[in-house]
């Protein structure tokens, strides 16, 4: 396995960053996960645009998009595989043991791991913890991911693959690594970015390609939803068969099945769909 670390490819055993890197000591970093099929990354431009937005939100120097593209291309070429998770990580770099950043400059790591195709259906649970829609990290894809680790562990313990959060005012927000869509009275809805959810790449494409409405929804809308599905880079569109053990009937339902078909067809026709 070859990884890109700060300017060049390294063997996995030699792909090292400092133990004083701010991404390790205080979670001061951002990342993107990109789906790669036979060495071809999907929606890379959108992912790099979001990486830059996250950097600005964290006060990090904006990453050099050309350098990141080159790093991605080098890693993909060096590690051929059918379906991969391309991970771009960008941190505050070597810094003092505290919240203040050092002067060494950012760290850039690009890695690739093989991943199986996701199943068409899954189950989710809700958790008692909330997303802070007014926090400094709201809407940023940062490496400060521990609350997602805790919530996902709860889901896995209960036989589900994802956990769903409300925000601090009891509105439906997102999953640990996914966005959520609901069918209510035959219409497709997803929480707005103002809810505190991440502006997911797959979420945005699904909204554009299906005409889904961005709607401020109460958390208990899950209880009356006719269909539920998740979107994320590696899930694409994935139907939900049950919430907290409550079955949702035959899944995928008709609206979800249509969204799955539209996403597959549109993604196959354009591997780097640009934002409108």
CSV table of C-alpha atoms in Angstrom, one decimal:
chain,number,residue,atom,x,y,z
A,1,UNK,CA,0.0,0.0,0.0
A,2,UNK,CA,1.3,3.5,-1.0
A,3,UNK,CA,0.1,6.6,0.8
A,4,UNK,CA,0.8,10.3,0.1
A,5,UNK,CA,2.3,12.2,3.0
A,6,UNK,CA,3.4,15.8,2.7
A,7,UNK,CA,4.6,15.9,-0.8
A,8,UNK,CA,5.3,12.3,-1.9
A,9,UNK,CA,4.3,8.7,-2.0
A,10,UNK,CA,5.4,6.5,0.9
A,11,UNK,CA,5.1,2.8,1.8
A,12,UNK,CA,2.5,2.3,4.5
A,13,UNK,CA,5.2,1.5,7.1
A,14,UNK,CA,7.0,4.8,6.3
A,15,UNK,CA,3.9,7.0,5.9
A,16,UNK,CA,4.4,8.8,9.2
A,17,UNK,CA,3.3,12.1,10.7
A,18,UNK,CA,4.5,13.6,14.0
A,19,UNK,CA,2.9,12.5,17.3
A,20,UNK,CA,2.7,16.3,17.9
A,21,UNK,CA,0.5,16.8,14.8
A,22,UNK,CA,-2.5,19.0,15.8
A,23,UNK,CA,-4.8,16.6,14.1
A,24,UNK,CA,-3.8,13.9,16.6
A,25,UNK,CA,-3.4,15.9,19.8
A,26,UNK,CA,-6.6,18.1,19.5
A,27,UNK,CA,-8.5,16.9,16.4
A,28,UNK,CA,-7.5,20.1,14.5
A,29,UNK,CA,-8.1,18.8,11.0
A,30,UNK,CA,-10.5,18.2,8.1
A,31,UNK,CA,-11.0,15.4,5.7
A,32,UNK,CA,-12.9,14.1,2.7
A,33,UNK,CA,-13.9,10.6,1.7
A,34,UNK,CA,-14.2,10.0,-2.0
A,35,UNK,CA,-15.6,7.0,-3.8
A,36,UNK,CA,-13.1,5.5,-6.3
A,37,UNK,CA,-14.2,2.9,-8.8
A,38,UNK,CA,-11.3,1.2,-10.7
A,39,UNK,CA,-9.1,4.2,-10.0
A,40,UNK,CA,-11.6,6.8,-11.0
A,41,UNK,CA,-12.8,9.2,-8.2
A,42,UNK,CA,-16.4,10.4,-8.2
A,43,UNK,CA,-17.3,14.0,-7.7
A,44,UNK,CA,-13.7,15.0,-6.8
A,45,UNK,CA,-14.2,18.7,-7.7
A,46,UNK,CA,-17.2,19.0,-5.2
A,47,UNK,CA,-15.1,17.2,-2.5
A,48,UNK,CA,-12.2,19.5,-3.0
A,49,UNK,CA,-14.5,22.6,-2.9
A,50,UNK,CA,-15.9,21.3,0.4
A,51,UNK,CA,-12.4,20.6,1.7
A,52,UNK,CA,-11.5,24.2,1.1
A,53,UNK,CA,-14.7,25.4,2.8
A,54,UNK,CA,-13.9,23.3,5.8
A,55,UNK,CA,-10.4,24.7,5.9
A,56,UNK,CA,-11.7,28.3,5.9
A,57,UNK,CA,-14.2,27.4,8.6
A,58,UNK,CA,-11.4,26.0,10.8
A,59,UNK,CA,-9.1,28.9,10.0
A,60,UNK,CA,-6.6,26.6,8.3
A,61,UNK,CA,-4.7,27.8,5.2
A,62,UNK,CA,-6.7,26.7,2.1
A,63,UNK,CA,-5.2,23.5,0.6
A,64,UNK,CA,-3.7,23.7,-2.8
A,65,UNK,CA,-6.3,22.0,-5.0
A,66,UNK,CA,-3.8,21.0,-7.7
A,67,UNK,CA,-1.5,19.4,-5.1
A,68,UNK,CA,-4.4,17.5,-3.6
A,69,UNK,CA,-5.5,16.3,-7.1
A,70,UNK,CA,-2.0,15.2,-7.9
A,71,UNK,CA,-1.8,13.3,-4.6
A,72,UNK,CA,-5.1,11.6,-5.2
A,73,UNK,CA,-4.1,10.6,-8.8
A,74,UNK,CA,-0.7,9.2,-7.5
A,75,UNK,CA,-2.4,7.1,-4.7
A,76,UNK,CA,-5.1,5.8,-7.1
A,77,UNK,CA,-2.5,4.8,-9.7
A,78,UNK,CA,-0.2,3.1,-7.1
A,79,UNK,CA,-3.0,1.1,-5.5
A,80,UNK,CA,-5.3,-0.5,-8.1
A,81,UNK,CA,-8.6,-1.9,-6.8
A,82,UNK,CA,-12.2,-2.3,-7.8
A,83,UNK,CA,-13.9,-0.1,-5.2
A,84,UNK,CA,-12.0,2.1,-2.9
A,85,UNK,CA,-12.4,4.7,-0.1
A,86,UNK,CA,-10.1,7.6,-1.0
A,87,UNK,CA,-9.4,9.5,2.2
A,88,UNK,CA,-7.9,13.1,2.1
A,89,UNK,CA,-6.8,14.3,5.5
A,90,UNK,CA,-5.5,17.9,6.1
A,91,UNK,CA,-4.5,19.0,9.6
A,92,UNK,CA,-3.0,21.9,11.5
A,93,UNK,CA,0.4,20.2,11.4
A,94,UNK,CA,3.0,19.9,14.1
A,95,UNK,CA,2.1,22.2,17.0
A,96,UNK,CA,2.5,22.7,20.7
A,97,UNK,CA,0.6,20.5,23.1
A,98,UNK,CA,-2.3,22.8,23.4
A,99,UNK,CA,-5.0,24.4,21.3
A,100,UNK,CA,-2.7,27.0,19.7
A,101,UNK,CA,-1.3,26.0,16.3
A,102,UNK,CA,2.4,25.9,15.5
A,103,UNK,CA,4.3,27.5,12.6
A,104,UNK,CA,5.2,24.3,10.8
A,105,UNK,CA,2.3,24.4,8.3
A,106,UNK,CA,-0.4,21.9,7.5
A,107,UNK,CA,-0.1,18.2,7.1
A,108,UNK,CA,-1.6,16.5,4.0
A,109,UNK,CA,-2.2,12.8,3.8
A,110,UNK,CA,-4.0,10.9,1.1
A,111,UNK,CA,-4.8,7.2,1.6
A,112,UNK,CA,-6.8,4.5,-0.2
A,113,UNK,CA,-8.6,1.5,1.3
A,114,UNK,CA,-10.6,-1.2,-0.4
A,115,UNK,CA,-14.3,-1.3,0.5
A,116,UNK,CA,-17.2,-3.6,-0.3
A,117,UNK,CA,-20.3,-2.4,-2.1
A,118,UNK,CA,-22.9,-1.5,0.4
A,119,UNK,CA,-26.1,-3.5,0.7
A,120,UNK,CA,-29.3,-1.9,-0.8
A,121,UNK,CA,-31.0,-1.8,2.6
A,122,UNK,CA,-30.1,-1.1,6.2
A,123,UNK,CA,-31.5,-0.4,9.7
A,124,UNK,CA,-30.9,2.7,11.8
A,125,UNK,CA,-31.4,3.8,15.4
A,126,UNK,CA,-31.9,7.1,17.0
A,127,UNK,CA,-29.6,8.3,19.8
A,128,UNK,CA,-30.1,10.7,22.7
A,129,UNK,CA,-27.1,12.9,21.9
A,130,UNK,CA,-27.6,16.0,19.7
A,131,UNK,CA,-25.8,17.9,17.0
A,132,UNK,CA,-25.0,21.5,17.9
A,133,UNK,CA,-26.4,23.5,14.9
A,134,UNK,CA,-24.8,26.7,16.3
A,135,UNK,CA,-21.4,25.3,17.2
A,136,UNK,CA,-18.1,26.4,15.7
A,137,UNK,CA,-17.8,23.1,13.8
A,138,UNK,CA,-21.4,22.9,12.5
A,139,UNK,CA,-21.4,21.9,8.9
A,140,UNK,CA,-17.7,21.3,8.7
A,141,UNK,CA,-16.2,17.9,7.9
A,142,UNK,CA,-13.6,17.8,10.7
A,143,UNK,CA,-11.4,15.1,12.2
A,144,UNK,CA,-13.1,15.8,15.6
A,145,UNK,CA,-15.2,12.6,15.1
A,146,UNK,CA,-15.4,11.0,18.5
A,147,UNK,CA,-19.1,11.6,19.0
A,148,UNK,CA,-19.8,9.8,15.7
A,149,UNK,CA,-17.7,6.9,16.9
A,150,UNK,CA,-19.7,6.7,20.1
A,151,UNK,CA,-23.1,6.9,18.3
A,152,UNK,CA,-22.1,4.4,15.6
A,153,UNK,CA,-21.0,1.9,18.3
A,154,UNK,CA,-24.5,2.3,19.8
A,155,UNK,CA,-26.0,1.5,16.5
A,156,UNK,CA,-23.8,-1.5,15.8
A,157,UNK,CA,-24.7,-2.9,19.3
A,158,UNK,CA,-28.4,-2.8,18.3
A,159,UNK,CA,-27.9,-4.5,14.9
A,160,UNK,CA,-28.1,-1.3,12.8
A,161,UNK,CA,-25.5,0.4,10.6
A,162,UNK,CA,-26.2,4.0,11.3
A,163,UNK,CA,-27.4,6.3,14.2
A,164,UNK,CA,-29.5,9.4,13.6
A,165,UNK,CA,-29.2,12.7,15.6
A,166,UNK,CA,-31.6,15.5,16.4
A,167,UNK,CA,-30.2,19.0,16.8
A,168,UNK,CA,-30.3,21.0,20.1
A,169,UNK,CA,-33.9,22.2,19.3
A,170,UNK,CA,-35.3,18.8,18.6
A,171,UNK,CA,-35.2,18.9,14.8
A,172,UNK,CA,-34.1,16.0,12.6
A,173,UNK,CA,-30.4,16.5,11.6
A,174,UNK,CA,-28.3,13.7,10.2
A,175,UNK,CA,-26.5,10.4,10.8
A,176,UNK,CA,-22.9,9.8,12.0
A,177,UNK,CA,-21.7,9.8,8.4
A,178,UNK,CA,-24.8,10.2,6.3
A,179,UNK,CA,-27.7,12.5,5.4
A,180,UNK,CA,-31.2,11.3,5.9
A,181,UNK,CA,-34.2,11.6,3.5
A,182,UNK,CA,-37.9,11.0,4.5
A,183,UNK,CA,-41.0,10.4,2.4
A,184,UNK,CA,-44.0,12.1,4.0
A,185,UNK,CA,-47.4,12.1,2.2
A,186,UNK,CA,-45.6,10.9,-0.9
A,187,UNK,CA,-43.1,13.8,-1.0
A,188,UNK,CA,-39.4,13.6,-0.5
A,189,UNK,CA,-37.8,15.7,2.2
A,190,UNK,CA,-34.3,16.2,3.8
A,191,UNK,CA,-33.2,18.5,6.6
A,192,UNK,CA,-31.7,21.8,5.5
A,193,UNK,CA,-28.1,22.6,6.2
A,194,UNK,CA,-29.3,25.1,8.8
A,195,UNK,CA,-30.2,22.1,10.9
A,196,UNK,CA,-26.5,21.6,11.6
A,197,UNK,CA,-26.1,18.7,9.2
A,198,UNK,CA,-23.1,18.3,6.9
A,199,UNK,CA,-23.7,19.5,3.3
A,200,UNK,CA,-23.2,16.1,1.9
A,201,UNK,CA,-22.0,15.7,-1.7
A,202,UNK,CA,-24.4,12.8,-2.3
A,203,UNK,CA,-27.1,14.7,-0.5
A,204,UNK,CA,-26.7,17.7,-2.8
A,205,UNK,CA,-26.7,15.6,-5.9
A,206,UNK,CA,-29.8,13.7,-4.7
A,207,UNK,CA,-31.7,17.0,-4.0
A,208,UNK,CA,-30.7,18.3,-7.5
A,209,UNK,CA,-31.5,15.1,-9.4
A,210,UNK,CA,-34.7,14.1,-7.6
A,211,UNK,CA,-36.3,17.5,-6.7
A,212,UNK,CA,-36.3,16.6,-3.0
A,213,UNK,CA,-37.4,19.5,-0.7
A,214,UNK,CA,-35.1,20.8,2.1
A,215,UNK,CA,-37.5,20.9,5.0
A,216,UNK,CA,-37.1,21.7,8.7
A,217,UNK,CA,-38.5,18.5,10.3
A,218,UNK,CA,-39.3,17.5,13.9
A,219,UNK,CA,-37.3,14.5,15.0
A,220,UNK,CA,-40.5,12.5,15.4
A,221,UNK,CA,-41.1,12.8,11.7
A,222,UNK,CA,-39.2,9.5,11.6
A,223,UNK,CA,-42.2,7.9,13.3
A,224,UNK,CA,-44.6,8.8,10.5
A,225,UNK,CA,-42.3,8.5,7.5
A,226,UNK,CA,-43.6,6.2,4.8
A,227,UNK,CA,-40.0,5.7,3.5
A,228,UNK,CA,-36.6,6.6,4.8
A,229,UNK,CA,-33.2,6.5,3.0
A,230,UNK,CA,-29.6,7.5,3.7
A,231,UNK,CA,-27.1,9.1,1.4
A,232,UNK,CA,-23.3,9.3,1.7
A,233,UNK,CA,-20.3,8.9,-0.5
A,234,UNK,CA,-20.0,5.1,0.0
A,235,UNK,CA,-23.7,4.4,0.5
A,236,UNK,CA,-24.9,6.4,-2.5
A,237,UNK,CA,-28.7,6.0,-1.9
A,238,UNK,CA,-29.5,3.3,0.7
A,239,UNK,CA,-33.0,2.3,1.7
A,240,UNK,CA,-33.8,2.0,5.4
A,241,UNK,CA,-36.0,-1.0,6.4
A,242,UNK,CA,-36.4,-0.1,10.1
A,243,UNK,CA,-35.9,2.7,12.7
A,244,UNK,CA,-35.3,1.7,16.3
A,245,UNK,CA,-36.6,-1.8,15.5
A,246,UNK,CA,-39.8,-0.5,13.9
A,247,UNK,CA,-40.2,-1.9,10.4
A,248,UNK,CA,-40.9,0.5,7.6
A,249,UNK,CA,-42.5,-2.1,5.3
A,250,UNK,CA,-41.1,-3.3,2.0
A,251,UNK,CA,-37.9,-1.4,1.2
A,252,UNK,CA,-36.9,0.2,-1.0
A,253,UNK,CA,-40.3,1.8,-1.4
A,254,UNK,CA,-41.3,3.4,-4.7
A,255,UNK,CA,-39.9,6.9,-4.0
A,256,UNK,CA,-36.6,5.4,-2.7
A,257,UNK,CA,-36.3,3.0,-5.6
A,258,UNK,CA,-36.7,5.8,-8.0
A,259,UNK,CA,-34.1,7.9,-6.2
A,260,UNK,CA,-31.7,5.0,-6.3
A,261,UNK,CA,-32.2,4.5,-10.0
A,262,UNK,CA,-31.8,8.2,-10.8
A,263,UNK,CA,-28.7,8.5,-8.8
A,264,UNK,CA,-27.1,5.5,-10.4
A,265,UNK,CA,-27.9,6.6,-13.9
A,266,UNK,CA,-26.9,10.3,-13.4
A,267,UNK,CA,-23.6,9.4,-11.6
A,268,UNK,CA,-22.7,6.9,-14.3
A,269,UNK,CA,-23.2,9.6,-16.9
A,270,UNK,CA,-21.0,12.3,-15.2
A,271,UNK,CA,-18.2,11.3,-12.9
A,272,UNK,CA,-17.4,14.9,-11.9
A,273,UNK,CA,-20.8,16.7,-11.6
A,274,UNK,CA,-20.1,20.3,-10.9
A,275,UNK,CA,-22.2,22.4,-8.5
A,276,UNK,CA,-24.9,24.4,-10.2
